[in-house]
CSV table of C-alpha atoms and ligand atoms in Angstrom, one decimal:
chain,number,residue,atom,x,y,z
C,1,MET,CA,2.7,66.5,-5.9
C,2,ASN,CA,0.2,69.1,-7.1
C,3,ASN,CA,-2.1,68.5,-4.1
C,4,TYR,CA,-3.6,71.1,-1.8
C,5,PHE,CA,-5.1,70.5,1.6
C,6,VAL,CA,-7.9,72.8,2.9
C,7,ILE,CA,-8.9,72.8,6.6
C,8,LEU,CA,-12.3,74.3,7.2
C,9,ALA,CA,-12.2,75.9,10.7
C,10,ALA,CA,-14.6,78.8,10.3
C,11,GLY,CA,-17.7,77.2,12.0
C,12,LYS,CA,-19.2,78.9,15.0
C,13,SER,CA,-19.4,75.6,16.9
C,14,LYS,CA,-22.6,76.7,18.6
C,15,ARG,CA,-23.5,73.1,19.5
C,16,PHE,CA,-20.1,72.6,21.1
C,17,HIS,CA,-20.2,75.5,23.6
C,18,LYS,CA,-21.6,79.0,23.7
C,19,ASN,CA,-18.3,80.7,24.4
C,20,LEU,CA,-15.6,78.2,23.5
C,21,SER,CA,-14.2,77.9,20.0
C,22,LYS,CA,-14.1,74.2,19.1
C,23,GLN,CA,-11.2,74.3,16.6
C,24,ILE,CA,-8.8,75.7,19.1
C,25,TYR,CA,-10.1,73.7,22.1
C,26,TYR,CA,-7.5,71.6,23.9
C,27,TYR,CA,-7.9,67.9,23.2
C,28,LYS,CA,-5.3,65.5,24.5
C,29,ASN,CA,-2.8,68.3,25.1
C,30,LYS,CA,-3.2,69.9,21.7
C,31,GLU,CA,-5.6,72.2,20.0
C,32,ILE,CA,-8.1,70.2,17.9
C,33,ILE,CA,-7.1,71.8,14.6
C,34,ASP,CA,-3.4,71.1,15.3
C,35,TYR,CA,-4.0,67.4,14.6
C,36,SER,CA,-5.1,68.1,11.1
C,37,VAL,CA,-2.4,70.7,10.5
C,38,GLU,CA,0.4,68.4,11.7
C,39,LYS,CA,-0.8,65.2,9.9
C,40,SER,CA,-1.3,67.0,6.6
C,41,LEU,CA,2.1,68.6,6.9
C,42,ASN,CA,3.9,65.4,8.1
C,43,SER,CA,2.3,63.3,5.3
C,44,LYS,CA,4.4,65.4,2.8
C,45,LEU,CA,1.6,65.0,0.3
C,46,PHE,CA,0.7,68.6,-0.1
C,47,LYS,CA,2.2,71.7,-1.7
C,48,LYS,CA,0.1,74.0,0.4
C,49,ILE,CA,-2.2,73.7,3.5
C,50,LEU,CA,-4.9,76.3,3.7
C,51,ILE,CA,-6.7,77.1,6.9
C,52,VAL,CA,-10.0,78.9,6.6
C,53,THR,CA,-11.1,80.6,9.8
C,54,ASN,CA,-13.1,83.6,11.1
C,55,ASN,CA,-10.5,84.0,13.9
C,56,LEU,CA,-7.7,85.4,11.7
C,57,ASN,CA,-6.0,87.3,14.5
C,58,TYR,CA,-5.6,84.2,16.6
C,59,PHE,CA,-4.1,82.1,13.7
C,60,LYS,CA,-1.8,84.9,12.5
C,61,LYS,CA,0.0,84.7,15.8
C,62,LYS,CA,0.9,81.0,15.1
C,63,MET,CA,4.4,80.4,13.8
C,64,TYR,CA,3.4,78.2,10.8
C,65,PRO,CA,5.9,77.2,8.1
C,66,LYS,CA,5.6,78.9,4.8
C,67,SER,CA,3.5,76.1,3.2
C,68,ILE,CA,0.6,76.9,5.5
C,69,SER,CA,-1.7,79.9,4.7
C,70,VAL,CA,-4.5,81.3,6.7
C,71,ILE,CA,-7.5,83.1,5.1
C,72,LYS,CA,-10.8,84.4,6.3
C,73,GLY,CA,-13.8,82.2,5.9
C,74,GLY,CA,-17.5,82.8,5.2
C,75,LYS,CA,-20.7,82.5,7.0
C,76,GLU,CA,-21.5,78.8,6.2
C,77,ARG,CA,-19.3,75.8,5.5
C,78,SER,CA,-20.1,75.9,1.8
C,79,ASP,CA,-19.2,79.6,1.7
C,80,SER,CA,-15.8,79.0,3.3
C,81,SER,CA,-15.2,76.1,1.0
C,82,LEU,CA,-15.9,78.2,-2.1
C,83,ILE,CA,-13.6,81.0,-0.7
C,84,ALA,CA,-10.8,78.5,-0.4
C,85,LEU,CA,-11.3,77.2,-3.9
C,86,LYS,CA,-11.2,80.7,-5.3
C,87,TYR,CA,-8.0,81.5,-3.3
C,88,LEU,CA,-6.3,78.3,-4.6
C,89,LYS,CA,-7.2,78.8,-8.2
C,90,LYS,CA,-4.1,80.9,-8.9
C,91,TYR,CA,-1.9,77.9,-8.0
C,92,LYS,CA,-3.5,75.7,-10.6
C,93,PRO,CA,-3.9,72.7,-8.3
C,94,LYS,CA,-4.5,69.3,-9.7
C,95,ASN,CA,-6.1,67.8,-6.6
C,96,VAL,CA,-7.7,69.4,-3.5
C,97,PHE,CA,-8.5,67.8,-0.2
C,98,ILE,CA,-11.3,69.4,1.9
C,99,HIS,CA,-11.2,68.6,5.6
C,100,ASP,CA,-13.2,69.6,8.6
C,101,ALA,CA,-11.0,70.8,11.5
C,102,ALA,CA,-13.4,69.0,13.8
C,103,ARG,CA,-12.1,65.6,12.7
C,104,PRO,CA,-8.7,65.3,14.4
C,105,ASN,CA,-8.5,61.5,14.4
C,106,PHE,CA,-7.9,60.5,10.8
C,107,SER,CA,-4.6,58.8,9.9
C,108,ILE,CA,-1.9,59.6,7.3
C,109,LYS,CA,-2.6,56.2,5.9
C,110,LEU,CA,-6.1,57.4,5.0
C,111,LEU,CA,-4.7,60.4,3.2
C,112,LYS,CA,-2.4,58.1,1.1
C,113,ASN,CA,-5.3,55.8,0.4
C,114,ILE,CA,-7.5,58.7,-0.8
C,115,LEU,CA,-4.8,60.0,-3.0
C,116,LYS,CA,-4.2,56.5,-4.5
C,117,ASN,CA,-7.9,56.3,-5.4
C,118,LEU,CA,-7.9,59.8,-6.8
C,119,LYS,CA,-5.6,58.6,-9.7
C,120,SER,CA,-8.6,56.9,-11.4
C,121,ASN,CA,-11.4,59.0,-9.9
C,122,LYS,CA,-12.4,62.6,-9.8
C,123,ALA,CA,-14.0,62.4,-6.3
C,124,VAL,CA,-12.9,60.2,-3.4
C,125,VAL,CA,-14.8,60.2,-0.2
C,126,PRO,CA,-14.2,58.1,2.9
C,127,ALA,CA,-17.4,56.7,4.5
C,128,VAL,CA,-18.3,54.3,7.2
C,129,TYR,CA,-21.4,52.2,7.8
C,130,SER,CA,-23.7,53.2,10.6
C,131,ARG,CA,-23.5,51.3,13.8
C,132,ASP,CA,-27.0,52.4,14.7
C,133,SER,CA,-30.2,51.7,12.8
C,134,ILE,CA,-31.4,54.7,10.9
C,135,LYS,CA,-34.9,56.0,10.4
C,136,TYR,CA,-35.9,58.5,7.7
C,137,LYS,CA,-38.7,60.9,8.3
C,138,ILE,CA,-40.8,62.5,5.6
C,139,LYS,CA,-43.6,64.6,7.1
C,140,ASN,CA,-45.2,62.3,9.6
C,141,GLN,CA,-44.1,59.1,8.1
C,142,ILE,CA,-41.1,57.2,9.3
C,143,PHE,CA,-39.1,54.8,7.1
C,144,ASN,CA,-36.5,52.3,8.0
C,145,LEU,CA,-33.2,52.7,6.1
C,146,ASN,CA,-31.2,49.6,5.5
C,147,ARG,CA,-28.1,50.1,7.5
C,148,ASN,CA,-26.0,48.2,5.0
C,149,ASN,CA,-27.0,50.7,2.3
C,150,SER,CA,-26.5,53.8,4.5
C,151,LEU,CA,-23.1,55.5,4.3
C,152,LEU,CA,-21.9,58.1,6.8
C,153,THR,CA,-19.5,60.3,4.9
C,154,GLN,CA,-16.4,61.7,6.5
C,155,THR,CA,-13.6,64.1,5.6
C,156,PRO,CA,-11.0,64.6,4.2
C,157,GLN,CA,-12.7,64.3,0.9
C,158,ALA,CA,-10.6,64.7,-2.2
C,159,PHE,CA,-11.3,66.0,-5.7
C,160,ARG,CA,-9.9,67.0,-9.0
C,161,PHE,CA,-9.7,70.7,-8.5
C,162,LYS,CA,-11.1,71.6,-11.9
C,163,GLU,CA,-14.4,69.7,-11.5
C,164,LEU,CA,-14.9,70.7,-7.9
C,165,TYR,CA,-14.4,74.3,-8.8
C,166,LYS,CA,-16.9,74.2,-11.6
C,167,PHE,CA,-19.6,72.5,-9.5
C,168,ALA,CA,-18.9,74.8,-6.5
C,169,ILE,CA,-19.2,78.0,-8.6
C,170,LYS,CA,-22.5,77.1,-10.1
C,171,GLU,CA,-24.2,75.6,-7.0
C,172,LYS,CA,-26.6,78.1,-5.6
C,173,ARG,CA,-27.8,76.0,-2.6
C,174,ARG,CA,-25.9,75.5,0.6
C,175,VAL,CA,-24.5,72.0,0.7
C,176,ASN,CA,-23.2,70.0,3.7
C,177,ASP,CA,-20.1,68.7,2.0
C,178,GLU,CA,-18.3,68.7,-1.4
C,179,ALA,CA,-19.4,65.1,-2.2
C,180,THR,CA,-22.9,66.5,-2.4
C,181,LEU,CA,-21.8,68.8,-5.3
C,182,PHE,CA,-20.7,65.8,-7.3
C,183,ILE,CA,-23.8,63.9,-6.5
C,184,ASN,CA,-26.1,66.8,-7.5
C,185,ASN,CA,-24.3,67.0,-10.8
C,186,ASN,CA,-24.6,63.2,-11.4
C,187,SER,CA,-20.8,62.9,-11.3
C,188,LYS,CA,-19.3,59.7,-10.0
C,189,VAL,CA,-18.0,59.7,-6.4
C,190,ARG,CA,-15.7,56.9,-5.4
C,191,PHE,CA,-16.5,55.9,-1.8
C,192,ILE,CA,-13.7,54.2,0.1
C,193,LEU,CA,-13.8,52.8,3.6
C,194,GLY,CA,-13.3,55.5,6.2
C,195,GLU,CA,-12.1,55.2,9.7
C,196,ASN,CA,-14.4,54.6,12.7
C,197,LYS,CA,-12.2,56.6,15.0
C,198,ASN,CA,-12.4,59.6,12.6
C,199,ASN,CA,-15.5,60.9,14.3
C,200,LYS,CA,-16.5,64.5,14.1
C,201,ILE,CA,-16.3,66.3,17.4
C,202,THR,CA,-19.6,68.2,17.7
C,203,TYR,CA,-20.4,68.4,21.3
C,204,LEU,CA,-18.1,69.2,24.2
C,205,SER,CA,-19.3,65.8,25.6
C,206,ASP,CA,-17.7,64.1,22.6
C,207,ILE,CA,-14.4,64.8,24.2
C,208,GLU,CA,-13.4,62.8,27.3
C,209,THR,CA,-10.8,64.9,29.1
C,210,VAL,CA,-8.4,62.9,31.3
C,211,LYS,CA,-6.0,64.5,33.8
C,212,THR,CA,-3.2,62.5,35.1
C,213,TYR,CA,-1.1,63.1,38.2
C,214,PHE,CA,1.9,61.5,39.9
C,215,GLY,CA,2.6,61.1,43.6
C,216,ILE,CA,5.7,60.0,45.4
C,217,GLY,CA,5.9,58.3,48.8
C,218,PHE,CA,8.8,57.3,51.1
C,219,ASP,CA,8.9,55.6,54.5
C,220,ILE,CA,11.5,54.1,56.8
C,221,HIS,CA,11.1,52.1,60.1
C,222,LYS,CA,13.6,50.7,62.5
C,223,MET,CA,13.6,47.0,63.1
C,224,ILE,CA,12.9,45.7,66.6
C,225,ARG,CA,12.7,42.2,68.1
C,226,ASN,CA,9.5,40.6,69.3
C,227,LYS,CA,7.2,42.3,66.8
C,228,ASN,CA,5.5,40.8,63.8
C,229,LEU,CA,6.8,42.0,60.4
C,230,TYR,CA,4.2,43.3,58.0
C,231,LEU,CA,5.0,44.3,54.4
C,232,GLY,CA,2.3,45.3,52.0
C,233,GLY,CA,-0.3,43.9,54.5
C,234,VAL,CA,1.4,40.5,54.5
C,235,LYS,CA,2.7,38.9,57.7
C,236,ILE,CA,6.3,37.8,56.9
C,237,PRO,CA,8.1,35.2,59.1
C,238,PHE,CA,11.2,37.1,60.4
C,239,HIS,CA,13.2,37.5,63.6
C,240,SER,CA,12.2,41.2,63.9
C,241,GLY,CA,9.3,43.6,63.1
C,242,LEU,CA,9.1,47.3,62.4
C,243,LYS,CA,9.0,49.8,65.2
C,244,GLY,CA,6.3,52.4,65.1
C,245,HIS,CA,3.0,53.8,66.3
C,246,SER,CA,1.3,51.4,63.9
C,247,ASP,CA,2.4,48.0,62.6
C,248,GLY,CA,5.2,49.8,60.8
C,249,ASP,CA,4.3,48.5,57.3
C,250,VAL,CA,6.6,50.7,55.2
C,251,ILE,CA,5.1,49.6,51.9
C,252,LEU,CA,1.5,50.6,52.8
C,253,HIS,CA,2.6,53.8,54.4
C,254,ALA,CA,4.6,54.8,51.3
C,255,ILE,CA,1.6,53.9,49.1
C,256,ILE,CA,-0.7,56.1,51.2
C,257,ASP,CA,1.7,59.0,51.0
C,258,ALA,CA,2.1,58.6,47.2
C,259,ILE,CA,-1.6,58.5,46.7
C,260,LEU,CA,-2.2,61.5,49.0
C,261,GLY,CA,0.6,63.3,47.1
C,262,ALA,CA,-1.0,62.7,43.7
C,263,MET,CA,-4.3,63.9,45.0
C,264,ARG,CA,-2.6,66.9,46.7
C,265,LYS,CA,-4.0,66.0,50.1
C,266,LYS,CA,-1.1,66.4,52.4
C,267,ASP,CA,0.4,63.3,54.0
C,268,ILE,CA,-0.3,60.3,56.2
C,269,GLY,CA,0.4,62.2,59.4
C,270,ALA,CA,-2.5,64.6,58.7
C,271,TYR,CA,-4.9,61.6,58.8
C,272,PHE,CA,-3.2,59.3,61.2
C,273,PRO,CA,-1.4,61.3,63.9
C,274,ASN,CA,0.5,59.5,66.7
C,275,THR,CA,-2.5,59.6,69.0
C,276,LYS,CA,-4.0,57.0,71.3
C,277,LYS,CA,-6.7,56.3,68.8
C,278,PHE,CA,-4.3,55.0,66.2
C,279,LYS,CA,-2.0,53.1,68.6
C,280,ASP,CA,-1.0,49.7,67.1
C,281,ILE,CA,-3.3,50.2,64.2
C,282,ARG,CA,-2.9,47.8,61.3
C,283,SER,CA,-1.9,49.6,58.1
C,284,PRO,CA,-4.6,48.1,55.8
C,285,LYS,CA,-7.0,50.0,58.1
C,286,MET,CA,-5.2,53.2,57.2
C,287,LEU,CA,-5.1,52.5,53.5
C,288,ARG,CA,-8.7,51.6,53.0
C,289,PRO,CA,-10.3,55.0,53.8
C,290,ILE,CA,-7.7,56.7,51.6
C,291,ILE,CA,-8.6,54.4,48.7
C,292,LYS,CA,-12.3,55.0,49.3
C,293,ASN,CA,-11.7,58.7,49.1
C,294,LEU,CA,-9.6,58.4,45.9
C,295,TYR,CA,-12.5,56.6,44.1
C,296,LYS,CA,-15.1,58.9,45.5
C,297,SER,CA,-13.2,61.9,44.0
C,298,ASN,CA,-13.4,60.2,40.6
C,299,PHE,CA,-9.7,59.2,40.4
C,300,SER,CA,-8.5,55.8,39.2
C,301,ILE,CA,-5.0,54.3,39.7
C,302,ASN,CA,-3.0,53.7,36.6
C,303,ASN,CA,-0.1,51.9,38.2
C,304,LEU,CA,2.0,51.6,41.3
C,305,ASP,CA,5.8,51.1,41.3
C,306,ILE,CA,7.4,50.1,44.6
C,307,ASN,CA,11.0,49.9,45.7
C,308,LEU,CA,11.5,48.0,48.9
C,309,ILE,CA,14.9,48.7,50.3
C,310,CYS,CA,16.3,46.1,52.7
C,311,GLU,CA,19.0,43.4,53.0
C,312,LYS,CA,16.5,40.9,54.3
C,313,PRO,CA,13.9,39.4,53.9
C,314,LYS,CA,14.4,38.5,50.2
C,315,VAL,CA,11.7,40.3,48.2
C,316,SER,CA,11.5,37.7,45.5
C,317,LYS,CA,10.3,35.1,48.0
C,318,TYR,CA,7.2,37.2,48.9
C,319,ARG,CA,6.7,39.3,45.8
C,320,ASP,CA,3.5,37.5,44.6
C,321,LYS,CA,2.0,37.4,48.0
C,322,ILE,CA,2.6,41.1,48.6
C,323,ILE,CA,1.4,42.1,45.1
C,324,ASN,CA,-1.8,40.0,45.7
C,325,SER,CA,-2.4,41.8,49.0
C,326,ILE,CA,-1.9,45.3,47.6
C,327,SER,CA,-4.1,44.4,44.6
C,328,LYS,CA,-6.9,43.4,47.0
C,329,LEU,CA,-6.5,46.5,49.2
C,330,THR,CA,-6.5,49.0,46.4
C,331,THR,CA,-8.9,46.9,44.1
C,332,ILE,CA,-6.5,47.4,41.2
C,333,ASN,CA,-5.3,44.6,38.9
C,334,LYS,CA,-2.1,42.8,39.8
C,335,HIS,CA,-0.7,43.8,36.4
C,336,GLN,CA,-0.8,47.5,37.5
C,337,ILE,CA,1.6,46.8,40.4
C,338,ASN,CA,5.4,46.4,40.3
C,339,LEU,CA,7.5,45.5,43.3
C,340,LYS,CA,11.3,45.7,43.2
C,341,GLY,CA,13.7,44.6,45.9
C,342,LYS,CA,16.8,46.7,46.5
C,343,THR,CA,19.7,46.1,48.8
C,344,VAL,CA,22.2,48.8,49.9
C,345,GLU,CA,25.5,46.8,49.8
C,346,LYS,CA,25.4,46.4,53.6
C,347,LEU,CA,25.8,50.1,54.0
C,348,GLY,CA,24.3,52.1,56.9
C,349,LEU,CA,21.3,51.2,59.1
C,350,ILE,CA,19.5,49.4,56.3
C,351,GLY,CA,22.7,47.5,55.4
C,352,LYS,CA,23.1,46.3,59.0
C,353,GLU,CA,19.5,45.1,58.9
C,354,LYS,CA,18.4,47.6,61.5
C,355,ALA,CA,15.8,49.3,59.3
C,356,ILE,CA,13.6,48.8,56.2
C,357,ALA,CA,12.7,51.6,53.8
C,358,CYS,CA,10.3,51.9,50.9
C,359,GLU,CA,9.6,54.3,48.1
C,360,VAL,CA,6.5,54.3,45.9
C,361,ILE,CA,5.4,56.2,42.8
C,362,VAL,CA,1.8,56.2,41.8
C,363,SER,CA,0.0,57.5,38.7
C,364,ILE,CA,-3.7,58.4,39.0
C,365,SER,CA,-6.1,59.8,36.5
C,366,LYS,CA,-9.3,61.8,36.7
C,367,TYR,CA,-12.0,61.5,34.0
C,368,ASP,CA,-14.2,64.6,33.6
O,1,ZN,ZN1,5.5,54.4,58.4
């Protein structure tokens, strides 16, 4: 296992943001570079992992295991790569992988595949075919490139250390990647199929940030005779209904409170106080404006989980109807809604069929 993994993280990332450093930017709850560090470490394929950065003080504070070293990089990518090779020379590596920190989405399987191919090759480079048609410009002339002959090279790229070192030392021009060194020296590069998801993060807009929130809602209403029973917006044939300023629909009220909670927008009473205006209001009329507001604020619902707590009516009998109704009111898919029925062993007011309660948990996400 005489393999070494170099992570190049010295770029200024000017195209990413004028102030933010791309390599340590948070992406799905982790710094972008951490994906490369963790995967190379977890693969157990490497004797040493070398991080090349121009932000030494920041990386020195990290509690890395001994097998990870951090060194200062150069001005350009090829400078940093050469600095890394010179640093590693004393370890007499057999193979070296060079990787851009800006590609967090490669798999450990790819690392293994590269290494397997390196047994019979001196340079192994993952590449994918372009999805877009490519034009090539020379002065004012435009040429069409055949998409099937155009390869987009990715990293990690892997090499026999000796050859790469030799080519890197004598190369005077700045090169975009190490594969170029081999190509410039007419040395064979073995291209293997890369991974489409292993894109390079270049612009801040390449990263879709998702923030997820949870909200909880609870409601309880007393049962009274001579009132219609509404649950989840569905009229249920029953001897009693739910007492309240509105139709007393505990399910929709708990959903409203859960959504307001997740959005941090107070509670149902703040929007529908017990005033004349809302006397005998049907609950779908209360839920609709809340849902409208949710979507207007760029949120979307991931799922709703509902506990309806009562002895009767039997939830299983009306489950599909209620879920259908909630799906229509919230415009989410039925598969995102779960409804559970819960009895209370005939205990207390609910057990004596004098009240119905409901609790709801909702998860919502905001895409920026
Ligand atoms: Zn209520």
